[in-house]
C-alpha positions as a printed Julia matrix, in Angstrom:
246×3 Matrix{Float64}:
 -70.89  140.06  -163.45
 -73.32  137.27  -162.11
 -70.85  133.82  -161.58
 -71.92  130.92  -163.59
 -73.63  128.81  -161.12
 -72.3   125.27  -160.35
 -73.57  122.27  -162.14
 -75.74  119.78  -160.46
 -73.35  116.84  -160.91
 -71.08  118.57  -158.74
 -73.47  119.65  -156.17
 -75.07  116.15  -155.89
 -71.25  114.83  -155.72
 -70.34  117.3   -152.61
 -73.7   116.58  -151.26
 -72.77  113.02  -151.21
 -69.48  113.61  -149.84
 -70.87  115.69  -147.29
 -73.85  113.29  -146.31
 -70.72  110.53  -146.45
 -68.38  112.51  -144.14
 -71.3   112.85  -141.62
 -72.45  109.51  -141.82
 -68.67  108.7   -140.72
 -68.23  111.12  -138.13
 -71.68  110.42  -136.51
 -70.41  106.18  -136.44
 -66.79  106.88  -135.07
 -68.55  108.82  -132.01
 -70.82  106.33  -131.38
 -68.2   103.9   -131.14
 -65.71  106.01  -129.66
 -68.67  106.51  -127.07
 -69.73  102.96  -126.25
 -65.95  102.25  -125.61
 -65.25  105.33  -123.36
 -68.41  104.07  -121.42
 -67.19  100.52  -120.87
 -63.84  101.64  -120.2
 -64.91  103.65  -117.52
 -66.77  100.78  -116.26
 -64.01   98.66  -116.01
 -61.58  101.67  -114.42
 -64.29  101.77  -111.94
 -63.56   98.33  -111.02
 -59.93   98.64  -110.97
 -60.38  101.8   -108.51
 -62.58   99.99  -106.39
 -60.27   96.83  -106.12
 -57.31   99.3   -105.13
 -59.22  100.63  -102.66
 -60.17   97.25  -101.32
 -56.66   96.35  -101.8
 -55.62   99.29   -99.7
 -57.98   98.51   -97.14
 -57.34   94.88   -96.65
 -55.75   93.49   -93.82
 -52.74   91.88   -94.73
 -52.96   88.61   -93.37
 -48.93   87.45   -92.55
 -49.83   86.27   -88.85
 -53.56   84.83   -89.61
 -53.89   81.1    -88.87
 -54.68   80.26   -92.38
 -52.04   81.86   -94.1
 -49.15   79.4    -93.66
 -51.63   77.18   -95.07
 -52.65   79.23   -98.0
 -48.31   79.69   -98.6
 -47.87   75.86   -98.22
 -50.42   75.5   -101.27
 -49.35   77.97  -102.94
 -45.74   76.88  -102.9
 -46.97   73.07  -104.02
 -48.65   74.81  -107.04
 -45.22   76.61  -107.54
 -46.39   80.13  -106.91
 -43.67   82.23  -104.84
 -45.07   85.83  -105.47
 -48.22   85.89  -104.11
 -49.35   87.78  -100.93
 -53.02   87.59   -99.0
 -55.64   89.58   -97.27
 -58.8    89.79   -95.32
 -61.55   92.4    -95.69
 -64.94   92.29   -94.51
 -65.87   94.34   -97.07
 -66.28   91.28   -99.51
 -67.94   87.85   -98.99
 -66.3    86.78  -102.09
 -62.89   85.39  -102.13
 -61.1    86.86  -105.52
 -57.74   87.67  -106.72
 -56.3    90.81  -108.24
 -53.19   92.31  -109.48
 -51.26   91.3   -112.48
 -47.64   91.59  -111.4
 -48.36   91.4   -108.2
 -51.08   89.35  -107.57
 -53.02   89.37  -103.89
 -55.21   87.18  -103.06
 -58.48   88.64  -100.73
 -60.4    86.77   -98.67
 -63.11   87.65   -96.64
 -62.67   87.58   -92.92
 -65.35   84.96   -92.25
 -61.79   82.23   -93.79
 -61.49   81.89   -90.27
 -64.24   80.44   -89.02
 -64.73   77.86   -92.66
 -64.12   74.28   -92.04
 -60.37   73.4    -93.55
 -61.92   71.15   -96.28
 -63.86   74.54   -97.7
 -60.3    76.83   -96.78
 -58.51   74.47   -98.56
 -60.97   74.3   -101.68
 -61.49   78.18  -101.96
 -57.39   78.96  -101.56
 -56.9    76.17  -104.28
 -58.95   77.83  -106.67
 -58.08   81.23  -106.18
 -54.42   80.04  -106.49
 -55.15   78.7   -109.6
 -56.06   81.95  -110.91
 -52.61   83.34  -109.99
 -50.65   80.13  -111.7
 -52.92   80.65  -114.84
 -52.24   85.01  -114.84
 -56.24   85.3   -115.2
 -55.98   88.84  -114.25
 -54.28   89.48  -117.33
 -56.33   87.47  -119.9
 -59.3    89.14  -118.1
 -57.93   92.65  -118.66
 -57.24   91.62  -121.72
 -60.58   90.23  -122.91
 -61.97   93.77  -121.7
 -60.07   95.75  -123.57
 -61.16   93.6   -126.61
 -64.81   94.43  -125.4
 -64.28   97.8   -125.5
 -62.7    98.25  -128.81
 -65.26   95.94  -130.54
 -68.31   96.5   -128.12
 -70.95   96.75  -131.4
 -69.68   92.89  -132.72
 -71.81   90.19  -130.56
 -69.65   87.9   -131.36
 -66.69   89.56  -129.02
 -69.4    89.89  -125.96
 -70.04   85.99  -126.49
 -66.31   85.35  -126.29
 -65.72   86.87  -123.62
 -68.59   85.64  -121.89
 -67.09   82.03  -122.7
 -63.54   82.94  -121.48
 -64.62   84.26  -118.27
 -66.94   80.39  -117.55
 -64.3    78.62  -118.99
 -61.76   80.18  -116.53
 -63.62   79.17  -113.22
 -64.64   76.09  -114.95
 -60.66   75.19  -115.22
 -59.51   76.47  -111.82
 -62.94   73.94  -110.28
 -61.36   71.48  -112.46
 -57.88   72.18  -110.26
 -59.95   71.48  -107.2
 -61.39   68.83  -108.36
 -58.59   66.67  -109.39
 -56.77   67.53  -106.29
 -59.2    65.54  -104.25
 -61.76   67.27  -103.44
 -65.21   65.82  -103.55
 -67.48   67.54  -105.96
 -70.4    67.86  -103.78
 -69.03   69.41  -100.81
 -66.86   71.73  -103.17
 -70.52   72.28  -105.07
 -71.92   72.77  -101.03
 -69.15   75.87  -100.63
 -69.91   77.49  -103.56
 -73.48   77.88  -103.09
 -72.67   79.14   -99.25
 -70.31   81.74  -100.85
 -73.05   82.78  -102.93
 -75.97   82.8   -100.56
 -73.49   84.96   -97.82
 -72.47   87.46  -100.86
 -76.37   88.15  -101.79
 -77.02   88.59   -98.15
 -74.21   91.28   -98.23
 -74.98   94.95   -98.17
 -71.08   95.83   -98.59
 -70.49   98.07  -101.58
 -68.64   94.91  -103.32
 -71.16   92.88  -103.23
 -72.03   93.1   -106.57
 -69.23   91.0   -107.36
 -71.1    87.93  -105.4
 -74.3    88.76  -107.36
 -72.76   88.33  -110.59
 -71.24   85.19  -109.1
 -74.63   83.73  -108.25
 -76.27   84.41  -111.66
 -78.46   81.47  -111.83
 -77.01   80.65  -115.14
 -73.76   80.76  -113.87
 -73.42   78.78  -110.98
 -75.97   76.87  -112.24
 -73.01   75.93  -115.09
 -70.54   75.38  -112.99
 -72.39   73.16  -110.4
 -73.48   71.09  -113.04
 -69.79   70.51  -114.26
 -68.38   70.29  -111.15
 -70.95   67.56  -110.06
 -70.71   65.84  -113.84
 -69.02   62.14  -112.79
 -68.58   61.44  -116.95
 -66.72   64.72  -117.19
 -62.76   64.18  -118.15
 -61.4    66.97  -116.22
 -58.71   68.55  -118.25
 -54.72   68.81  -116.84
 -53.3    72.18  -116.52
 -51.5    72.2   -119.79
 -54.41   71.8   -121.57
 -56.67   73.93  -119.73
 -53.76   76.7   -120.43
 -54.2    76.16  -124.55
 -58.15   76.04  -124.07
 -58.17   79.31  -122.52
 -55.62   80.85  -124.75
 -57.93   79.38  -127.46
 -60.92   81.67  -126.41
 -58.58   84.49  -125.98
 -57.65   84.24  -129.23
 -61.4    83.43  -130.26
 -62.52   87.03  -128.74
 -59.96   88.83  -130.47
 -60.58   87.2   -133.84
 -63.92   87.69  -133.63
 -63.76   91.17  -132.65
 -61.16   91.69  -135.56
């Protein structure tokens, strides 16, 4: 016997489902693949920072230290360690529980009024835990990479961070235009760099960026904010990224 064949509602209604299901699937890989790709963008970073980590000289007998430790202690930081390596022009901190703070070996030869500016703000990234709110604000990235709105957050977090650890400089009595003088030496040395971290001092001398930050830091009619606040502004646009991603 021939079978009765289907009826063309139900066709057109597994067709649908079908062209549904595959119209699903295709979406979740694209996503799935954007995020694998800038998760493995950031790992990249975090193996390269180990490795730079690894390769640092740890600095406990340098000149500079004890003053680096003195600051830090007067900012109330007591777990904190530092380094040189000449494989970065650009002084950064890494490590969330154990945060180290790198600095290239050139600190030695820096006037103290620029070693005491640069180890001020790096410290400030310890006291604040910007690794974490960074790694955080990543992640976020790469579970909502299609919404624009998470990419602009983030973007903000990451300006408003410096912006808050110059404002630390600044209010501990540092003049704006020789701090403004240091950062555009840091950024002129880290171009100039061939090192294979020297992307990091590109990014940093963005002409939008620094061009942001120079402007605020030279700004007289600017009310620099005090560390509590600059804590809730920055947990603001945390929670501003992750809103806007959800």
């Amino acid at each position: 016997s021939v079978p009765a064949p289907a009826p063309v509602g139900a066709i057109s209604q597994r067709a649908e489902a079908t062209g549904g299901l595959t119209l699903t699937a295709f979406a979740v890989a694209v996503w799935t693949l954007g995020g694998i790709v800038i998760l493995l963008h950031m790992f990249r970073g975090i193996v390269a920072t180990f490795g730079l980590r690894r390769s640092g000289t740890l600095s406990g007998g340098a000149n500079w230290v004890a003053e680096a430790q003195a600051i830090a202690a007067d900012m109330g930081i007591d777990h904190v360690t530092f380094a040189e390596s000449d494989q970065s022009q650009v002084p950064f901190v890494c490590g969330v529980i154990k945060p180290l703070v790198i600095m290239p070996v050139a600190i030695s030869s820096w006037s103290a009024d620029k070693r005491r500016a640069v180890l001020l703000h790096e410290l400030s990234h310890v006291k604040r835990r910007d690794c974490l709110t960074q790694l955080l604000a990543r992640v976020a990235v790469a579970m909502y990479w299609f919404h624009p709105l998470t990419w602009l957050a983030a973007h903000r977090l990451h300006l408003e961070r410096e912006r808050a650890c110059d404002d630390v400089v600044l209010l501990a009595g540092v003049r704006g235009s020789d701090y403004a003088q240091h950062l555009v030496d840091i950024a002129n040395a880290a171009v100039s760099s061939r090192s294979p971290f020297a992307a990091a001092g590109v990014a940093m001398a963005r002409r939008g960026r620094l061009e942001t930050r120079l402007m605020s830091i030279l700004d007289p009619q600017l009310t620099r904010t005090s560390r509590r606040s600059t804590r809730l502004a920055v947990g603001a646009f945390g929670l501003v990224a992750l809103a806007a991603a959800s």
